[in-house]
């Protein structure tokens, strides 16, 4: 069985693991009703539409 010659430092271990543990930016798509950028498979907070139909009534801020 192979035995490591020396202890792997915390910096080396964390550098190796950190490559795969990053956050990706959310995928945005245009709302088909108002053109606002929305996350995929989510209701548009601006107009309240999802897949071409009104799902919620948007809150009016003002």
JSON list of N, CA and C in Angstrom, two decimals:
[
{"chain": "A", "resi": 1, "resn": "UNK", "atom": "N", "xyz": [0.84, -1.18, 0.00]},
{"chain": "A", "resi": 1, "resn": "UNK", "atom": "CA", "xyz": [0.00, 0.00, 0.00]},
{"chain": "A", "resi": 1, "resn": "UNK", "atom": "C", "xyz": [0.89, 1.25, 0.00]},
{"chain": "A", "resi": 2, "resn": "UNK", "atom": "N", "xyz": [0.52, 2.25, -0.76]},
{"chain": "A", "resi": 2, "resn": "UNK", "atom": "CA", "xyz": [1.31, 3.46, -0.87]},
{"chain": "A", "resi": 2, "resn": "UNK", "atom": "C", "xyz": [1.18, 4.31, 0.39]},
{"chain": "A", "resi": 3, "resn": "UNK", "atom": "N", "xyz": [2.30, 4.89, 0.79]},
{"chain": "A", "resi": 3, "resn": "UNK", "atom": "CA", "xyz": [2.33, 5.75, 1.96]},
{"chain": "A", "resi": 3, "resn": "UNK", "atom": "C", "xyz": [2.85, 7.11, 1.53]},
{"chain": "A", "resi": 4, "resn": "UNK", "atom": "N", "xyz": [2.16, 8.21, 1.90]},
{"chain": "A", "resi": 4, "resn": "UNK", "atom": "CA", "xyz": [2.64, 9.54, 1.51]},
{"chain": "A", "resi": 4, "resn": "UNK", "atom": "C", "xyz": [3.98, 9.85, 2.17]},
{"chain": "A", "resi": 5, "resn": "UNK", "atom": "N", "xyz": [4.85, 10.54, 1.44]},
{"chain": "A", "resi": 5, "resn": "UNK", "atom": "CA", "xyz": [6.17, 10.89, 1.99]},
{"chain": "A", "resi": 5, "resn": "UNK", "atom": "C", "xyz": [6.05, 11.96, 3.07]},
{"chain": "A", "resi": 6, "resn": "UNK", "atom": "N", "xyz": [5.12, 12.89, 2.90]},
{"chain": "A", "resi": 6, "resn": "UNK", "atom": "CA", "xyz": [4.97, 13.96, 3.88]},
{"chain": "A", "resi": 6, "resn": "UNK", "atom": "C", "xyz": [3.49, 14.34, 3.98]},
{"chain": "A", "resi": 7, "resn": "UNK", "atom": "N", "xyz": [3.15, 15.02, 5.07]},
{"chain": "A", "resi": 7, "resn": "UNK", "atom": "CA", "xyz": [1.77, 15.45, 5.28]},
{"chain": "A", "resi": 7, "resn": "UNK", "atom": "C", "xyz": [1.41, 16.52, 4.25]},
{"chain": "A", "resi": 8, "resn": "UNK", "atom": "N", "xyz": [0.22, 16.40, 3.69]},
{"chain": "A", "resi": 8, "resn": "UNK", "atom": "CA", "xyz": [-0.27, 17.42, 2.77]},
{"chain": "A", "resi": 8, "resn": "UNK", "atom": "C", "xyz": [-0.74, 18.61, 3.58]},
{"chain": "A", "resi": 9, "resn": "UNK", "atom": "N", "xyz": [-0.22, 19.80, 3.26]},
{"chain": "A", "resi": 9, "resn": "UNK", "atom": "CA", "xyz": [-0.56, 20.98, 4.03]},
{"chain": "A", "resi": 9, "resn": "UNK", "atom": "C", "xyz": [-2.01, 21.40, 3.83]},
{"chain": "A", "resi": 10, "resn": "UNK", "atom": "N", "xyz": [-2.51, 22.22, 4.75]},
{"chain": "A", "resi": 10, "resn": "UNK", "atom": "CA", "xyz": [-3.88, 22.71, 4.65]},
{"chain": "A", "resi": 10, "resn": "UNK", "atom": "C", "xyz": [-4.08, 23.54, 3.38]},
{"chain": "A", "resi": 11, "resn": "UNK", "atom": "N", "xyz": [-3.07, 24.33, 3.03]},
{"chain": "A", "resi": 11, "resn": "UNK", "atom": "CA", "xyz": [-3.17, 25.19, 1.85]},
{"chain": "A", "resi": 11, "resn": "UNK", "atom": "C", "xyz": [-3.32, 24.35, 0.58]},
{"chain": "A", "resi": 12, "resn": "UNK", "atom": "N", "xyz": [-2.54, 23.30, 0.46]},
{"chain": "A", "resi": 12, "resn": "UNK", "atom": "CA", "xyz": [-2.61, 22.45, -0.73]},
{"chain": "A", "resi": 12, "resn": "UNK", "atom": "C", "xyz": [-3.96, 21.73, -0.80]},
{"chain": "A", "resi": 13, "resn": "UNK", "atom": "N", "xyz": [-4.41, 21.21, 0.33]},
{"chain": "A", "resi": 13, "resn": "UNK", "atom": "CA", "xyz": [-5.68, 20.51, 0.38]},
{"chain": "A", "resi": 13, "resn": "UNK", "atom": "C", "xyz": [-6.83, 21.44, 0.02]},
{"chain": "A", "resi": 14, "resn": "UNK", "atom": "N", "xyz": [-6.84, 22.62, 0.61]},
{"chain": "A", "resi": 14, "resn": "UNK", "atom": "CA", "xyz": [-7.94, 23.56, 0.37]},
{"chain": "A", "resi": 14, "resn": "UNK", "atom": "C", "xyz": [-7.91, 24.12, -1.05]},
{"chain": "A", "resi": 15, "resn": "UNK", "atom": "N", "xyz": [-6.72, 24.29, -1.61]},
{"chain": "A", "resi": 15, "resn": "UNK", "atom": "CA", "xyz": [-6.60, 24.76, -2.98]},
{"chain": "A", "resi": 15, "resn": "UNK", "atom": "C", "xyz": [-7.18, 23.71, -3.94]},
{"chain": "A", "resi": 16, "resn": "UNK", "atom": "N", "xyz": [-6.89, 22.45, -3.69]},
{"chain": "A", "resi": 16, "resn": "UNK", "atom": "CA", "xyz": [-7.39, 21.38, -4.53]},
{"chain": "A", "resi": 16, "resn": "UNK", "atom": "C", "xyz": [-8.91, 21.26, -4.43]},
{"chain": "A", "resi": 17, "resn": "UNK", "atom": "N", "xyz": [-9.45, 21.33, -3.22]},
{"chain": "A", "resi": 17, "resn": "UNK", "atom": "CA", "xyz": [-10.89, 21.20, -3.02]},
{"chain": "A", "resi": 17, "resn": "UNK", "atom": "C", "xyz": [-11.64, 22.43, -3.49]},
{"chain": "A", "resi": 18, "resn": "UNK", "atom": "N", "xyz": [-11.01, 23.60, -3.35]},
{"chain": "A", "resi": 18, "resn": "UNK", "atom": "CA", "xyz": [-11.68, 24.86, -3.67]},
{"chain": "A", "resi": 18, "resn": "UNK", "atom": "C", "xyz": [-12.00, 25.03, -5.14]},
{"chain": "A", "resi": 19, "resn": "UNK", "atom": "N", "xyz": [-11.29, 24.32, -6.01]},
{"chain": "A", "resi": 19, "resn": "UNK", "atom": "CA", "xyz": [-11.55, 24.43, -7.44]},
{"chain": "A", "resi": 19, "resn": "UNK", "atom": "C", "xyz": [-12.96, 23.98, -7.77]},
{"chain": "A", "resi": 20, "resn": "UNK", "atom": "N", "xyz": [-13.44, 22.95, -7.09]},
{"chain": "A", "resi": 20, "resn": "UNK", "atom": "CA", "xyz": [-14.76, 22.39, -7.38]},
{"chain": "A", "resi": 20, "resn": "UNK", "atom": "C", "xyz": [-15.85, 22.92, -6.47]},
{"chain": "A", "resi": 21, "resn": "UNK", "atom": "N", "xyz": [-15.52, 23.75, -5.51]},
{"chain": "A", "resi": 21, "resn": "UNK", "atom": "CA", "xyz": [-16.52, 24.21, -4.55]},
{"chain": "A", "resi": 21, "resn": "UNK", "atom": "C", "xyz": [-16.86, 25.69, -4.75]},
{"chain": "A", "resi": 22, "resn": "UNK", "atom": "N", "xyz": [-16.97, 26.13, -5.98]},
{"chain": "A", "resi": 22, "resn": "UNK", "atom": "CA", "xyz": [-17.28, 27.52, -6.25]},
{"chain": "A", "resi": 22, "resn": "UNK", "atom": "C", "xyz": [-18.77, 27.65, -6.60]},
{"chain": "A", "resi": 23, "resn": "UNK", "atom": "N", "xyz": [-19.32, 28.83, -6.44]},
{"chain": "A", "resi": 23, "resn": "UNK", "atom": "CA", "xyz": [-20.72, 29.09, -6.76]},
{"chain": "A", "resi": 23, "resn": "UNK", "atom": "C", "xyz": [-20.83, 29.54, -8.21]},
{"chain": "A", "resi": 24, "resn": "UNK", "atom": "N", "xyz": [-21.82, 29.02, -8.90]},
{"chain": "A", "resi": 24, "resn": "UNK", "atom": "CA", "xyz": [-22.09, 29.44, -10.27]},
{"chain": "A", "resi": 24, "resn": "UNK", "atom": "C", "xyz": [-23.12, 30.55, -10.27]},
{"chain": "A", "resi": 25, "resn": "UNK", "atom": "N", "xyz": [-23.03, 31.43, -11.24]},
{"chain": "A", "resi": 25, "resn": "UNK", "atom": "CA", "xyz": [-24.03, 32.49, -11.39]},
{"chain": "A", "resi": 25, "resn": "UNK", "atom": "C", "xyz": [-25.34, 31.85, -11.83]},
{"chain": "A", "resi": 26, "resn": "UNK", "atom": "N", "xyz": [-26.49, 32.35, -11.32]},
{"chain": "A", "resi": 26, "resn": "UNK", "atom": "CA", "xyz": [-27.77, 31.77, -11.71]},
{"chain": "A", "resi": 26, "resn": "UNK", "atom": "C", "xyz": [-28.06, 32.00, -13.19]},
{"chain": "A", "resi": 27, "resn": "UNK", "atom": "N", "xyz": [-28.71, 31.02, -13.81]},
{"chain": "A", "resi": 27, "resn": "UNK", "atom": "CA", "xyz": [-29.08, 31.13, -15.22]},
{"chain": "A", "resi": 27, "resn": "UNK", "atom": "C", "xyz": [-30.30, 32.04, -15.34]},
{"chain": "A", "resi": 28, "resn": "UNK", "atom": "N", "xyz": [-30.17, 33.09, -16.11]},
{"chain": "A", "resi": 28, "resn": "UNK", "atom": "CA", "xyz": [-31.26, 34.05, -16.27]},
{"chain": "A", "resi": 28, "resn": "UNK", "atom": "C", "xyz": [-31.86, 33.94, -17.66]},
{"chain": "A", "resi": 29, "resn": "UNK", "atom": "N", "xyz": [-33.17, 34.11, -17.72]},
{"chain": "A", "resi": 29, "resn": "UNK", "atom": "CA", "xyz": [-33.89, 34.09, -18.99]},
{"chain": "A", "resi": 29, "resn": "UNK", "atom": "C", "xyz": [-34.81, 35.29, -19.02]},
{"chain": "A", "resi": 30, "resn": "UNK", "atom": "N", "xyz": [-35.18, 35.73, -20.21]},
{"chain": "A", "resi": 30, "resn": "UNK", "atom": "CA", "xyz": [-36.09, 36.86, -20.34]},
{"chain": "A", "resi": 30, "resn": "UNK", "atom": "C", "xyz": [-37.51, 36.42, -20.08]},
{"chain": "A", "resi": 31, "resn": "UNK", "atom": "N", "xyz": [-38.25, 37.24, -19.36]},
{"chain": "A", "resi": 31, "resn": "UNK", "atom": "CA", "xyz": [-39.69, 37.00, -19.14]},
{"chain": "A", "resi": 31, "resn": "UNK", "atom": "C", "xyz": [-40.39, 37.19, -20.48]},
{"chain": "A", "resi": 32, "resn": "UNK", "atom": "N", "xyz": [-41.26, 36.25, -20.82]},
{"chain": "A", "resi": 32, "resn": "UNK", "atom": "CA", "xyz": [-41.95, 36.32, -22.12]},
{"chain": "A", "resi": 32, "resn": "UNK", "atom": "C", "xyz": [-42.98, 37.44, -22.15]},
{"chain": "A", "resi": 33, "resn": "UNK", "atom": "N", "xyz": [-43.40, 37.92, -20.98]},
{"chain": "A", "resi": 33, "resn": "UNK", "atom": "CA", "xyz": [-44.42, 38.96, -20.92]},
{"chain": "A", "resi": 33, "resn": "UNK", "atom": "C", "xyz": [-43.82, 40.36, -20.88]},
{"chain": "A", "resi": 34, "resn": "UNK", "atom": "N", "xyz": [-42.87, 40.61, -19.97]},
{"chain": "A", "resi": 34, "resn": "UNK", "atom": "CA", "xyz": [-42.37, 41.97, -19.79]},
{"chain": "A", "resi": 34, "resn": "UNK", "atom": "C", "xyz": [-40.91, 42.14, -20.19]},
{"chain": "A", "resi": 35, "resn": "UNK", "atom": "N", "xyz": [-40.16, 41.04, -20.42]},
{"chain": "A", "resi": 35, "resn": "UNK", "atom": "CA", "xyz": [-38.77, 41.15, -20.84]},
{"chain": "A", "resi": 35, "resn": "UNK", "atom": "C", "xyz": [-37.79, 41.29, -19.69]},
{"chain": "A", "resi": 36, "resn": "UNK", "atom": "N", "xyz": [-38.27, 41.21, -18.46]},
{"chain": "A", "resi": 36, "resn": "UNK", "atom": "CA", "xyz": [-37.42, 41.30, -17.28]},
{"chain": "A", "resi": 36, "resn": "UNK", "atom": "C", "xyz": [-36.57, 40.03, -17.18]},
{"chain": "A", "resi": 37, "resn": "UNK", "atom": "N", "xyz": [-35.32, 40.14, -16.69]},
{"chain": "A", "resi": 37, "resn": "UNK", "atom": "CA", "xyz": [-34.48, 38.96, -16.50]},
{"chain": "A", "resi": 37, "resn": "UNK", "atom": "C", "xyz": [-34.93, 38.23, -15.24]},
{"chain": "A", "resi": 38, "resn": "UNK", "atom": "N", "xyz": [-35.26, 36.93, -15.40]},
{"chain": "A", "resi": 38, "resn": "UNK", "atom": "CA", "xyz": [-35.78, 36.12, -14.30]},
{"chain": "A", "resi": 38, "resn": "UNK", "atom": "C", "xyz": [-35.00, 34.80, -14.27]},
{"chain": "A", "resi": 39, "resn": "UNK", "atom": "N", "xyz": [-34.88, 34.18, -13.10]},
{"chain": "A", "resi": 39, "resn": "UNK", "atom": "CA", "xyz": [-34.29, 32.85, -13.01]},
{"chain": "A", "resi": 39, "resn": "UNK", "atom": "C", "xyz": [-35.19, 31.85, -13.72]},
{"chain": "A", "resi": 40, "resn": "UNK", "atom": "N", "xyz": [-34.59, 30.85, -14.31]},
{"chain": "A", "resi": 40, "resn": "UNK", "atom": "CA", "xyz": [-35.34, 29.85, -15.04]},
{"chain": "A", "resi": 40, "resn": "UNK", "atom": "C", "xyz": [-36.30, 29.12, -14.10]},
{"chain": "A", "resi": 41, "resn": "UNK", "atom": "N", "xyz": [-37.50, 28.82, -14.58]},
{"chain": "A", "resi": 41, "resn": "UNK", "atom": "CA", "xyz": [-38.54, 28.09, -13.84]},
{"chain": "A", "resi": 41, "resn": "UNK", "atom": "C", "xyz": [-39.00, 28.82, -12.60]},
{"chain": "A", "resi": 42, "resn": "UNK", "atom": "N", "xyz": [-38.98, 30.15, -12.61]},
{"chain": "A", "resi": 42, "resn": "UNK", "atom": "CA", "xyz": [-39.47, 30.97, -11.50]},
{"chain": "A", "resi": 42, "resn": "UNK", "atom": "C", "xyz": [-40.48, 31.99, -12.03]},
{"chain": "A", "resi": 43, "resn": "UNK", "atom": "N", "xyz": [-41.39, 32.39, -11.17]},
{"chain": "A", "resi": 43, "resn": "UNK", "atom": "CA", "xyz": [-42.37, 33.41, -11.52]},
{"chain": "A", "resi": 43, "resn": "UNK", "atom": "C", "xyz": [-41.67, 34.76, -11.59]},
{"chain": "A", "resi": 44, "resn": "UNK", "atom": "N", "xyz": [-42.04, 35.56, -12.57]},
{"chain": "A", "resi": 44, "resn": "UNK", "atom": "CA", "xyz": [-41.47, 36.91, -12.71]},
{"chain": "A", "resi": 44, "resn": "UNK", "atom": "C", "xyz": [-41.99, 37.79, -11.58]},
{"chain": "A", "resi": 45, "resn": "UNK", "atom": "N", "xyz": [-41.11, 38.36, -10.75]},
{"chain": "A", "resi": 45, "resn": "UNK", "atom": "CA", "xyz": [-41.58, 39.21, -9.66]},
{"chain": "A", "resi": 45, "resn": "UNK", "atom": "C", "xyz": [-42.14, 40.55, -10.13]},
{"chain": "A", "resi": 46, "resn": "UNK", "atom": "N", "xyz": [-41.77, 40.96, -11.33]},
{"chain": "A", "resi": 46, "resn": "UNK", "atom": "CA", "xyz": [-42.21, 42.26, -11.85]},
{"chain": "A", "resi": 46, "resn": "UNK", "atom": "C", "xyz": [-43.66, 42.22, -12.34]},
{"chain": "A", "resi": 47, "resn": "UNK", "atom": "N", "xyz": [-44.01, 41.18, -13.14]},
{"chain": "A", "resi": 47, "resn": "UNK", "atom": "CA", "xyz": [-45.35, 41.13, -13.72]},
{"chain": "A", "resi": 47, "resn": "UNK", "atom": "C", "xyz": [-46.20, 39.98, -13.19]},
{"chain": "A", "resi": 48, "resn": "UNK", "atom": "N", "xyz": [-45.57, 38.98, -12.53]},
{"chain": "A", "resi": 48, "resn": "UNK", "atom": "CA", "xyz": [-46.33, 37.87, -11.95]},
{"chain": "A", "resi": 48, "resn": "UNK", "atom": "C", "xyz": [-46.69, 36.77, -12.92]},
{"chain": "A", "resi": 49, "resn": "UNK", "atom": "N", "xyz": [-46.08, 36.75, -14.11]},
{"chain": "A", "resi": 49, "resn": "UNK", "atom": "CA", "xyz": [-46.39, 35.73, -15.11]},
{"chain": "A", "resi": 49, "resn": "UNK", "atom": "C", "xyz": [-45.41, 34.57, -15.03]},
{"chain": "A", "resi": 50, "resn": "UNK", "atom": "N", "xyz": [-45.91, 33.37, -15.34]},
{"chain": "A", "resi": 50, "resn": "UNK", "atom": "CA", "xyz": [-45.08, 32.18, -15.47]},
{"chain": "A", "resi": 50, "resn": "UNK", "atom": "C", "xyz": [-45.66, 31.34, -16.58]},
{"chain": "A", "resi": 51, "resn": "UNK", "atom": "N", "xyz": [-44.84, 31.04, -17.59]},
{"chain": "A", "resi": 51, "resn": "UNK", "atom": "CA", "xyz": [-45.23, 30.26, -18.76]},
{"chain": "A", "resi": 51, "resn": "UNK", "atom": "C", "xyz": [-46.48, 30.80, -19.44]},
{"chain": "A", "resi": 52, "resn": "UNK", "atom": "N", "xyz": [-46.55, 32.12, -19.55]},
{"chain": "A", "resi": 52, "resn": "UNK", "atom": "CA", "xyz": [-47.60, 32.76, -20.33]},
{"chain": "A", "resi": 52, "resn": "UNK", "atom": "C", "xyz": [-48.90, 33.01, -19.62]},
{"chain": "A", "resi": 53, "resn": "UNK", "atom": "N", "xyz": [-48.99, 32.73, -18.31]},
{"chain": "A", "resi": 53, "resn": "UNK", "atom": "CA", "xyz": [-50.24, 33.02, -17.61]},
{"chain": "A", "resi": 53, "resn": "UNK", "atom": "C", "xyz": [-49.95, 33.70, -16.27]},
{"chain": "A", "resi": 54, "resn": "UNK", "atom": "N", "xyz": [-50.92, 34.49, -15.80]},
{"chain": "A", "resi": 54, "resn": "UNK", "atom": "CA", "xyz": [-50.80, 35.25, -14.56]},
{"chain": "A", "resi": 54, "resn": "UNK", "atom": "C", "xyz": [-50.90, 34.28, -13.38]},
{"chain": "A", "resi": 55, "resn": "UNK", "atom": "N", "xyz": [-49.87, 34.23, -12.55]},
{"chain": "A", "resi": 55, "resn": "UNK", "atom": "CA", "xyz": [-49.84, 33.31, -11.42]},
{"chain": "A", "resi": 55, "resn": "UNK", "atom": "C", "xyz": [-50.05, 34.07, -10.12]},
{"chain": "A", "resi": 56, "resn": "UNK", "atom": "N", "xyz": [-49.38, 35.20, -9.98]},
{"chain": "A", "resi": 56, "resn": "UNK", "atom": "CA", "xyz": [-49.52, 36.04, -8.78]},
{"chain": "A", "resi": 56, "resn": "UNK", "atom": "C", "xyz": [-49.78, 37.48, -9.21]},
{"chain": "A", "resi": 57, "resn": "UNK", "atom": "N", "xyz": [-50.34, 38.24, -8.31]},
{"chain": "A", "resi": 57, "resn": "UNK", "atom": "CA", "xyz": [-50.47, 39.69, -8.56]},
{"chain": "A", "resi": 57, "resn": "UNK", "atom": "C", "xyz": [-49.26, 40.36, -7.96]},
{"chain": "A", "resi": 58, "resn": "UNK", "atom": "N", "xyz": [-48.48, 41.08, -8.78]},
{"chain": "A", "resi": 58, "resn": "UNK", "atom": "CA", "xyz": [-47.23, 41.68, -8.28]},
{"chain": "A", "resi": 58, "resn": "UNK", "atom": "C", "xyz": [-47.51, 42.78, -7.27]},
{"chain": "A", "resi": 59, "resn": "UNK", "atom": "N", "xyz": [-46.57, 42.91, -6.33]},
{"chain": "A", "resi": 59, "resn": "UNK", "atom": "CA", "xyz": [-46.66, 43.97, -5.32]},
{"chain": "A", "resi": 59, "resn": "UNK", "atom": "C", "xyz": [-46.28, 45.30, -5.98]},
{"chain": "A", "resi": 60, "resn": "UNK", "atom": "N", "xyz": [-47.07, 46.34, -5.72]},
{"chain": "A", "resi": 60, "resn": "UNK", "atom": "CA", "xyz": [-46.73, 47.65, -6.27]},
{"chain": "A", "resi": 60, "resn": "UNK", "atom": "C", "xyz": [-45.90, 48.40, -5.23]},
{"chain": "A", "resi": 61, "resn": "UNK", "atom": "N", "xyz": [-44.66, 48.70, -5.59]},
{"chain": "A", "resi": 61, "resn": "UNK", "atom": "CA", "xyz": [-43.75, 49.42, -4.68]},
{"chain": "A", "resi": 61, "resn": "UNK", "atom": "C", "xyz": [-43.80, 50.90, -4.99]},
{"chain": "A", "resi": 62, "resn": "UNK", "atom": "N", "xyz": [-44.68, 51.62, -4.31]},
{"chain": "A", "resi": 62, "resn": "UNK", "atom": "CA", "xyz": [-44.69, 53.03, -4.59]},
{"chain": "A", "resi": 62, "resn": "UNK", "atom": "C", "xyz": [-45.86, 53.74, -4.18]}
]
